[in-house]
Amino acid sequence: MKETPLSNCERDFLLKAIQEKKRLDGRETYDYRKLKIMFGTDYGCCFVELGKTRVMAQVSGELVAPKDNRPNEGIMFFSLELSPMASPSFEHGRQSELLVKLNRQLERCFRNSKCIDTESLCVVSGEKVWQIRVDVHMLNHDGNLMDAASIAAIAALCHFRRPDVGIQGDEVIVYSPEERDPIPLSIYHMPISVTFAFFQQGTYLLVDPCEREERVMDSLLMIAMNKHREICSIQSSGGIMLLKEQVMRCSKIASVKVSEITELITKALENDKTARKAGGKCGFAESMPQERITALKKEETSVEMTDATERANNIILEAEVPPQTQSLVVPLPGMGQVGQGLKNRQGLEEDEQDEEEASNSDEDQEAVMEVETTQKAQGDVVEISDSEEDEVVILQPEKTDRVQKKTSSSSQLKGPKASKKQQRK
């Protein structure tokens, strides 16, 4: 499956952003993406994240017969895998052009540069030597696979420990890690690859190109260098020719980046070493959050019979304590809680509301009765008797004032009429 080509608009946008010295992820021209190095639980397993590019390297060793032309030297073997999980453009079980190029570059970077003492891998001259195998798996492809693969490979080689070997007569005995401590590899230097991308016939230069920038680039330059500024390998691919000044400029930039990455690898190795000595968590598998299914797991709890009588006495004392002395916990509404001295409130919210309404109605009736009794004492209540029921009409204060005014006015009218009648008599 081939890569989906970019549209003309997207291609023009990327090239215009590069002309203005701007990148999609906000980096500067010579900036690397965020680099993260982690080690596995076993020796020789390394996991590298370069931005969104993820690579895992695993180093293993076995005793094999040496080569005829080099009977006193061990063997180094590199194997890369571009799985479809990393990118849809990769096909499983088929060697693409990119895979062959990456594999050759790794061999030049590590084997031809003599970064590892292969003579120390010899056990019996001409019969048994150690074969060190480096398997590199691409987990996610977001550009610059060569740099991530070289960092993961050299970090895994520095982290690897081979078993100790003893010779008794014609027999070769391989000791387990419990019997003898494993032995690290003798590494002279750490070659690290730095990738440069050129655009518009070499006019513009970028370090650590991402996947989209690799699609629109014109040429690619990979320089493998160690912290001593020694060039281990150099490879250029593309249709343009680079000038001497451009190559020298890239080598100066690569020397700075290699020294920074080397310091990061040494710090990661030291942190892993201290974590293993302290007995804490080590490896990227332990640092990830794990959700394990423990339904079939039986947890064994230690049973102590020495203080059984004390626990029984404490339980009896707690049972004899009256509920008033215990601290009552008020549960949340809608939560059921049953226990000694605690009240179950589950499903009793409606009953409490009914009781509150009933208590409020009782209080209202008592208030009405008190008003009626006071008004009866004052004579402001007019009772209308009926054969079956007695209805009580309560006159408001305004109505009582009007009645008093009417009665007073009628008495005033009745007064002068009576006086006139007396005069006539």
Short mmCIF file of C-alpha atoms in Angstrom, two decimals:
data_model
loop_
_atom_site.label_atom_id
_atom_site.label_comp_id
_atom_site.label_asym_id
_atom_site.label_seq_id
_atom_site.Cartn_x
_atom_site.Cartn_y
_atom_site.Cartn_z
CA MET A 1 0.00 0.00 0.00
CA LYS A 2 1.40 3.37 -1.00
CA GLU A 3 1.22 6.61 0.93
CA THR A 4 -1.67 8.95 0.31
CA PRO A 5 -0.21 11.90 -1.63
CA LEU A 6 -0.57 15.40 -0.25
CA SER A 7 -2.85 17.86 -1.96
CA ASN A 8 -1.40 20.84 -3.80
CA CYS A 9 -2.82 23.25 -1.23
CA GLU A 10 -1.23 21.39 1.66
CA ARG A 11 2.08 21.11 -0.15
CA ASP A 12 2.14 24.84 -0.92
CA PHE A 13 1.21 25.65 2.66
CA LEU A 14 4.09 23.57 4.06
CA LEU A 15 6.63 25.06 1.66
CA LYS A 16 5.48 28.59 2.38
CA ALA A 17 5.71 27.99 6.14
CA ILE A 18 9.26 26.65 5.70
CA GLN A 19 10.21 29.76 3.71
CA GLU A 20 8.99 31.89 6.63
CA LYS A 21 11.02 29.69 9.04
CA LYS A 22 7.90 28.31 10.70
CA ARG A 23 7.01 24.69 11.42
CA LEU A 24 3.68 23.03 12.08
CA ASP A 25 4.54 21.97 15.62
CA GLY A 26 5.97 25.35 16.64
CA ARG A 27 9.64 24.34 16.59
CA GLU A 28 12.55 26.37 15.35
CA THR A 29 14.68 25.33 12.39
CA TYR A 30 17.31 23.41 14.40
CA ASP A 31 15.11 22.10 17.22
CA TYR A 32 14.51 18.45 17.99
CA ARG A 33 11.16 17.13 19.08
CA LYS A 34 10.62 15.98 22.66
CA LEU A 35 12.79 12.92 23.27
CA LYS A 36 11.91 10.34 25.90
CA ILE A 37 13.98 7.23 26.72
CA MET A 38 12.67 4.36 28.87
CA PHE A 39 13.99 0.90 29.64
CA GLY A 40 12.14 -2.36 30.08
CA THR A 41 12.12 -4.73 33.01
CA ASP A 42 14.63 -7.04 31.29
CA TYR A 43 18.10 -5.91 30.35
CA GLY A 44 18.51 -4.77 26.77
CA CYS A 45 14.98 -3.47 26.16
CA CYS A 46 14.63 0.22 25.28
CA PHE A 47 11.64 2.30 24.27
CA VAL A 48 12.21 5.69 22.55
CA GLU A 49 9.64 8.39 21.81
CA LEU A 50 10.70 11.17 19.43
CA GLY A 51 7.61 13.31 19.23
CA LYS A 52 4.98 10.90 17.95
CA THR A 53 7.56 8.53 16.45
CA ARG A 54 7.89 5.46 18.69
CA VAL A 55 10.57 2.79 18.39
CA MET A 56 11.38 -0.23 20.56
CA ALA A 57 14.74 -2.03 20.52
CA GLN A 58 15.51 -5.41 22.08
CA VAL A 59 19.01 -6.85 22.39
CA SER A 60 19.61 -10.57 22.85
CA GLY A 61 22.67 -12.84 22.78
CA GLU A 62 23.45 -16.47 22.06
CA LEU A 63 26.52 -18.66 21.62
CA VAL A 64 27.28 -19.54 17.99
CA ALA A 65 30.22 -20.57 15.88
CA PRO A 66 32.34 -17.64 14.61
CA LYS A 67 32.96 -16.68 11.03
CA ASP A 68 35.84 -18.37 9.23
CA ASN A 69 37.62 -15.14 8.37
CA ARG A 70 37.27 -13.76 11.95
CA PRO A 71 37.49 -16.66 14.41
CA ASN A 72 38.32 -14.43 17.41
CA GLU A 73 35.49 -11.90 17.04
CA GLY A 74 31.85 -11.95 17.97
CA ILE A 75 28.98 -11.26 15.60
CA MET A 76 26.56 -8.32 15.54
CA PHE A 77 23.26 -8.69 13.72
CA PHE A 78 20.62 -5.98 13.14
CA SER A 79 17.01 -6.60 12.22
CA LEU A 80 14.42 -3.90 11.56
CA GLU A 81 10.69 -4.36 11.25
CA LEU A 82 8.24 -1.90 9.71
CA SER A 83 4.87 -3.24 10.77
CA PRO A 84 1.53 -1.95 9.43
CA MET A 85 0.79 -0.85 12.99
CA ALA A 86 3.30 1.98 12.54
CA SER A 87 1.87 3.25 9.25
CA PRO A 88 -0.66 2.02 6.67
CA SER A 89 2.00 2.39 3.98
CA PHE A 90 4.08 -0.45 5.49
CA GLU A 91 3.39 -4.00 4.33
CA HIS A 92 4.04 -6.98 6.54
CA GLY A 93 6.61 -9.50 5.34
CA ARG A 94 7.88 -7.40 2.46
CA GLN A 95 11.18 -5.54 2.36
CA SER A 96 10.58 -2.04 1.13
CA GLU A 97 13.18 0.44 -0.04
CA LEU A 98 12.95 2.36 3.23
CA LEU A 99 13.56 -0.80 5.27
CA VAL A 100 16.68 -1.73 3.30
CA LYS A 101 18.04 1.80 3.59
CA LEU A 102 17.48 1.95 7.35
CA ASN A 103 19.06 -1.46 7.92
CA ARG A 104 22.17 -0.58 5.94
CA GLN A 105 22.51 2.73 7.74
CA LEU A 106 22.33 1.02 11.13
CA GLU A 107 25.00 -1.48 10.16
CA ARG A 108 27.29 1.28 8.96
CA CYS A 109 26.61 3.30 12.09
CA PHE A 110 27.39 0.54 14.61
CA ARG A 111 29.30 -2.29 12.94
CA ASN A 112 31.63 -0.35 10.65
CA SER A 113 32.37 2.28 13.29
CA LYS A 114 33.67 -0.39 15.72
CA CYS A 115 31.69 1.04 18.59
CA ILE A 116 31.59 -2.37 20.34
CA ASP A 117 34.60 -4.51 21.17
CA THR A 118 33.73 -7.67 19.25
CA GLU A 119 36.88 -9.48 20.45
CA SER A 120 35.53 -9.42 24.01
CA LEU A 121 32.60 -11.51 22.75
CA CYS A 122 34.84 -14.46 21.99
CA VAL A 123 34.52 -17.44 24.37
CA VAL A 124 36.58 -20.13 22.63
CA SER A 125 38.62 -19.10 19.62
CA GLY A 126 37.24 -20.67 16.48
CA GLU A 127 34.47 -22.52 18.33
CA LYS A 128 32.18 -20.34 20.47
CA VAL A 129 31.48 -16.62 20.30
CA TRP A 130 28.59 -14.42 21.33
CA GLN A 131 26.19 -13.27 18.64
CA ILE A 132 24.52 -9.98 19.65
CA ARG A 133 21.22 -9.47 17.90
CA VAL A 134 19.47 -6.07 17.87
CA ASP A 135 15.79 -6.15 16.90
CA VAL A 136 14.26 -2.74 16.20
CA HIS A 137 10.48 -2.46 15.89
CA MET A 138 8.77 0.65 14.53
CA LEU A 139 5.64 1.20 16.57
CA ASN A 140 4.53 4.54 15.10
CA HIS A 141 5.82 6.46 12.10
CA ASP A 142 5.80 10.25 12.28
CA GLY A 143 9.06 10.98 10.50
CA ASN A 144 12.80 10.64 11.22
CA LEU A 145 12.83 6.89 11.84
CA MET A 146 16.61 6.67 11.50
CA ASP A 147 17.37 8.95 14.46
CA ALA A 148 14.88 7.20 16.72
CA ALA A 149 16.17 3.77 15.68
CA SER A 150 19.83 4.69 16.30
CA ILE A 151 19.05 6.16 19.74
CA ALA A 152 17.01 3.10 20.74
CA ALA A 153 19.67 0.67 19.45
CA ILE A 154 22.65 2.26 21.22
CA ALA A 155 20.68 2.75 24.46
CA ALA A 156 19.59 -0.90 24.40
CA LEU A 157 23.18 -2.04 23.78
CA CYS A 158 24.41 0.03 26.75
CA HIS A 159 21.64 -1.42 28.90
CA PHE A 160 22.19 -5.04 27.85
CA ARG A 161 23.94 -7.56 30.13
CA ARG A 162 25.16 -10.90 28.79
CA PRO A 163 25.44 -13.98 31.03
CA ASP A 164 28.79 -14.89 32.48
CA VAL A 165 30.53 -17.91 30.95
CA GLY A 166 32.91 -20.46 32.42
CA ILE A 167 35.03 -23.14 30.68
CA GLN A 168 35.66 -26.54 32.23
CA GLY A 169 37.69 -28.69 29.87
CA ASP A 170 35.84 -28.81 26.57
CA GLU A 171 32.51 -27.74 28.09
CA VAL A 172 31.21 -24.16 28.15
CA ILE A 173 29.02 -23.37 31.16
CA VAL A 174 26.62 -20.43 31.00
CA TYR A 175 25.80 -19.14 34.48
CA SER A 176 22.37 -17.79 35.38
CA PRO A 177 21.97 -14.27 36.82
CA GLU A 178 21.35 -15.81 40.26
CA GLU A 179 24.69 -17.61 40.19
CA ARG A 180 26.81 -14.81 38.73
CA ASP A 181 26.09 -11.22 37.84
CA PRO A 182 25.67 -10.64 34.09
CA ILE A 183 28.38 -8.72 32.28
CA PRO A 184 27.76 -5.52 30.25
CA LEU A 185 29.12 -5.05 26.76
CA SER A 186 32.35 -3.14 26.26
CA ILE A 187 31.30 -0.06 24.26
CA TYR A 188 33.93 2.40 23.08
CA HIS A 189 31.62 5.21 21.95
CA MET A 190 27.97 5.87 21.17
CA PRO A 191 27.28 6.80 17.53
CA ILE A 192 24.00 8.68 17.07
CA SER A 193 22.40 9.64 13.78
CA VAL A 194 21.15 13.17 13.06
CA THR A 195 18.90 13.73 10.03
CA PHE A 196 18.67 16.94 7.97
CA ALA A 197 16.04 17.75 5.34
CA PHE A 198 16.63 20.19 2.45
CA PHE A 199 13.92 22.09 0.59
CA GLN A 200 13.85 24.02 -2.69
CA GLN A 201 17.19 22.80 -4.08
CA GLY A 202 19.00 23.10 -0.76
CA THR A 203 17.93 26.67 0.02
CA TYR A 204 16.22 25.80 3.31
CA LEU A 205 17.34 23.33 5.96
CA LEU A 206 15.44 21.60 8.79
CA VAL A 207 16.56 19.28 11.59
CA ASP A 208 14.47 16.28 12.65
CA PRO A 209 11.79 16.45 9.92
CA CYS A 210 8.34 15.10 10.69
CA GLU A 211 6.36 12.84 8.37
CA ARG A 212 4.65 15.63 6.43
CA GLU A 213 7.88 17.55 6.02
CA GLU A 214 9.56 14.43 4.63
CA ARG A 215 6.92 14.25 1.89
CA VAL A 216 7.73 17.70 0.51
CA MET A 217 11.55 17.64 0.97
CA ASP A 218 13.99 17.49 -1.93
CA SER A 219 16.93 15.77 -0.25
CA LEU A 220 17.90 14.03 2.98
CA LEU A 221 21.25 13.93 4.77
CA MET A 222 21.98 11.51 7.67
CA ILE A 223 25.16 12.01 9.70
CA ALA A 224 26.15 9.51 12.42
CA MET A 225 28.55 11.03 14.94
CA ASN A 226 29.72 10.47 18.51
CA LYS A 227 30.32 13.01 21.26
CA HIS A 228 34.03 13.20 20.31
CA ARG A 229 32.96 14.80 16.99
CA GLU A 230 34.02 11.76 15.00
CA ILE A 231 31.85 11.07 11.97
CA CYS A 232 30.95 7.37 11.94
CA SER A 233 28.88 7.36 8.74
CA ILE A 234 27.27 9.79 6.36
CA GLN A 235 24.61 9.16 3.74
CA SER A 236 22.71 11.43 1.38
CA SER A 237 19.59 10.59 -0.58
CA GLY A 238 17.79 12.77 -3.05
CA GLY A 239 18.11 14.39 -6.43
CA ILE A 240 20.19 17.43 -5.52
CA MET A 241 23.90 17.92 -4.91
CA LEU A 242 25.02 19.47 -1.64
CA LEU A 243 27.84 21.94 -1.37
CA LYS A 244 30.82 21.58 0.94
CA GLU A 245 29.64 24.49 3.08
CA GLN A 246 26.25 22.87 3.59
CA VAL A 247 27.78 19.57 4.73
CA MET A 248 30.15 21.34 7.13
CA ARG A 249 27.29 23.35 8.54
CA CYS A 250 25.25 20.19 9.12
CA SER A 251 28.20 18.48 10.81
CA LYS A 252 28.56 21.37 13.29
CA ILE A 253 24.87 21.21 14.12
CA ALA A 254 25.07 17.42 14.47
CA SER A 255 27.95 17.67 16.96
CA VAL A 256 25.83 19.81 19.28
CA LYS A 257 22.78 17.56 19.01
CA VAL A 258 24.81 14.38 19.53
CA SER A 259 26.36 15.70 22.75
CA GLU A 260 22.90 16.60 24.12
CA ILE A 261 21.41 13.20 23.23
CA THR A 262 24.42 11.36 24.70
CA GLU A 263 23.96 13.16 28.02
CA LEU A 264 20.28 12.23 28.00
CA ILE A 265 21.10 8.54 27.41
CA THR A 266 23.65 8.47 30.24
CA LYS A 267 21.17 10.10 32.62
CA ALA A 268 18.50 7.56 31.67
CA LEU A 269 20.95 4.70 32.30
CA GLU A 270 21.92 6.11 35.69
CA ASN A 271 18.30 6.56 36.74
CA ASP A 272 17.50 2.99 35.75
CA LYS A 273 20.54 1.71 37.65
CA THR A 274 19.60 3.55 40.86
CA ALA A 275 15.98 2.39 40.58
CA ARG A 276 17.07 -1.24 40.25
CA LYS A 277 19.41 -0.96 43.23
CA ALA A 278 16.71 0.63 45.38
CA GLY A 279 14.28 -2.11 44.41
CA GLY A 280 11.67 0.32 43.12
CA LYS A 281 9.68 0.29 39.93
CA CYS A 282 11.81 0.13 36.80
CA GLY A 283 10.90 -0.10 33.16
CA PHE A 284 8.23 1.53 31.03
CA ALA A 285 5.85 -1.40 31.64
CA GLU A 286 5.82 -0.70 35.38
CA SER A 287 5.35 3.05 34.93
CA MET A 288 2.19 2.63 32.86
CA PRO A 289 -1.15 2.48 34.70
CA GLN A 290 -2.31 -1.12 34.79
CA GLU A 291 -5.86 -2.32 35.23
CA ARG A 292 -5.65 -5.99 36.02
CA ILE A 293 -8.56 -8.38 36.35
CA THR A 294 -8.41 -9.85 39.85
CA ALA A 295 -11.68 -11.77 39.88
CA LEU A 296 -9.91 -15.14 40.02
CA LYS A 297 -7.17 -13.97 42.35
CA LYS A 298 -7.38 -15.08 45.98
CA GLU A 299 -5.97 -12.62 48.44
CA GLU A 300 -4.29 -14.36 51.33
CA THR A 301 -4.61 -12.56 54.67
CA SER A 302 -2.51 -13.48 57.66
CA VAL A 303 -4.55 -14.83 60.59
CA GLU A 304 -3.20 -13.96 64.03
CA MET A 305 -4.66 -15.89 66.97
CA THR A 306 -2.64 -14.19 69.71
CA ASP A 307 -4.93 -11.22 70.24
CA ALA A 308 -8.22 -13.01 69.55
CA THR A 309 -9.42 -12.57 73.16
CA GLU A 310 -8.65 -8.86 73.12
CA ARG A 311 -10.56 -8.37 69.89
CA ALA A 312 -13.53 -10.31 71.31
CA ASN A 313 -13.55 -8.17 74.48
CA ASN A 314 -13.44 -4.98 72.41
CA ILE A 315 -16.37 -6.16 70.30
CA ILE A 316 -18.38 -6.96 73.43
CA LEU A 317 -17.61 -3.56 74.97
CA GLU A 318 -18.66 -1.77 71.81
CA ALA A 319 -21.93 -3.72 71.76
CA GLU A 320 -22.70 -2.80 75.39
CA VAL A 321 -22.20 0.93 74.81
CA PRO A 322 -25.60 2.66 74.49
CA PRO A 323 -26.32 4.26 71.13
CA GLN A 324 -26.51 7.77 72.70
CA THR A 325 -22.80 7.75 73.50
CA GLN A 326 -21.79 6.72 70.00
CA SER A 327 -21.11 9.32 67.38
CA LEU A 328 -24.05 9.37 64.99
CA VAL A 329 -23.25 9.82 61.34
CA VAL A 330 -25.90 11.69 59.38
CA PRO A 331 -26.15 9.90 56.04
CA LEU A 332 -26.64 11.70 52.78
CA PRO A 333 -30.18 11.95 51.39
CA GLY A 334 -31.13 8.82 49.52
CA MET A 335 -28.43 6.72 51.20
CA GLY A 336 -29.34 3.73 53.29
CA GLN A 337 -27.36 3.20 56.47
CA VAL A 338 -28.15 0.50 58.99
CA GLY A 339 -26.23 -0.09 62.17
CA GLN A 340 -26.23 0.24 65.90
CA GLY A 341 -27.31 3.74 66.86
CA LEU A 342 -27.94 4.72 63.23
CA LYS A 343 -31.23 5.33 61.54
CA ASN A 344 -32.09 4.00 58.12
CA ARG A 345 -33.06 6.95 55.96
CA GLN A 346 -33.50 5.10 52.70
CA GLY A 347 -36.93 5.76 51.21
CA LEU A 348 -38.08 7.95 54.13
CA GLU A 349 -37.79 11.32 52.44
CA GLU A 350 -41.45 11.39 51.36
CA ASP A 351 -42.61 10.33 54.85
CA GLU A 352 -40.62 13.16 56.39
CA GLN A 353 -42.20 15.64 53.98
CA ASP A 354 -45.70 14.37 54.89
CA GLU A 355 -44.90 14.67 58.59
CA GLU A 356 -43.64 18.22 58.10
CA GLU A 357 -46.82 19.16 56.20
CA ALA A 358 -48.98 17.58 58.90
CA SER A 359 -47.11 19.42 61.67
CA ASN A 360 -47.43 22.69 59.75
CA SER A 361 -51.22 22.18 59.35
CA ASP A 362 -51.55 21.42 63.09
CA GLU A 363 -49.69 24.60 63.93
CA ASP A 364 -51.98 26.61 61.62
CA GLN A 365 -55.11 25.16 63.27
CA GLU A 366 -53.79 25.96 66.75
CA ALA A 367 -53.10 29.53 65.67
CA VAL A 368 -56.64 29.88 64.30
CA MET A 369 -58.12 28.53 67.55
CA GLU A 370 -56.09 31.01 69.58
CA VAL A 371 -57.35 33.90 67.44
CA GLU A 372 -60.93 32.68 67.82
CA THR A 373 -60.69 32.47 71.60
CA THR A 374 -59.21 35.96 71.87
CA GLN A 375 -61.88 37.43 69.62
CA LYS A 376 -64.64 35.70 71.55
CA ALA A 377 -63.31 37.25 74.72
CA GLN A 378 -63.38 40.70 73.09
CA GLY A 379 -66.90 40.21 71.70
CA ASP A 380 -65.93 40.63 68.09
CA VAL A 381 -67.28 37.24 67.00
CA VAL A 382 -70.86 36.84 65.78
CA GLU A 383 -72.18 33.31 66.06
CA ILE A 384 -74.99 32.14 63.80
CA SER A 385 -76.62 29.06 65.20
CA ASP A 386 -77.98 26.41 62.92
CA SER A 387 -79.88 23.26 63.57
CA GLU A 388 -77.05 20.95 62.56
CA GLU A 389 -73.79 22.96 62.45
CA ASP A 390 -72.50 26.15 64.04
CA GLU A 391 -70.71 28.48 61.69
CA VAL A 392 -68.34 31.03 63.11
CA VAL A 393 -67.85 34.27 61.19
CA ILE A 394 -64.74 36.19 62.12
CA LEU A 395 -64.98 39.91 61.54
CA GLN A 396 -61.82 41.60 60.47
CA PRO A 397 -60.60 44.69 62.31
CA GLU A 398 -61.68 46.97 59.45
CA LYS A 399 -65.24 45.60 59.54
CA THR A 400 -65.47 45.99 63.31
CA ASP A 401 -64.39 49.63 63.04
CA ARG A 402 -67.20 50.28 60.52
CA VAL A 403 -69.79 48.67 62.82
CA GLN A 404 -68.67 50.75 65.77
CA LYS A 405 -68.92 53.93 63.69
CA LYS A 406 -72.47 53.04 62.60
CA THR A 407 -73.59 52.32 66.15
CA SER A 408 -72.07 55.57 67.44
CA SER A 409 -73.75 57.62 64.69
CA SER A 410 -77.15 56.02 65.39
CA SER A 411 -76.82 56.77 69.10
CA GLN A 412 -75.99 60.40 68.31
CA LEU A 413 -79.12 60.67 66.16
CA LYS A 414 -81.26 59.10 68.78
CA GLY A 415 -80.04 61.57 71.47
CA PRO A 416 -81.45 64.94 70.08
CA LYS A 417 -84.74 63.36 69.06
CA ALA A 418 -85.38 62.23 72.60
CA SER A 419 -84.56 65.68 74.01
CA LYS A 420 -87.05 67.33 71.65
CA LYS A 421 -89.79 64.96 72.76
CA GLN A 422 -89.11 65.79 76.40
CA GLN A 423 -89.32 69.54 75.64
CA ARG A 424 -92.66 69.10 73.92
CA LYS A 425 -93.97 67.28 76.90
#
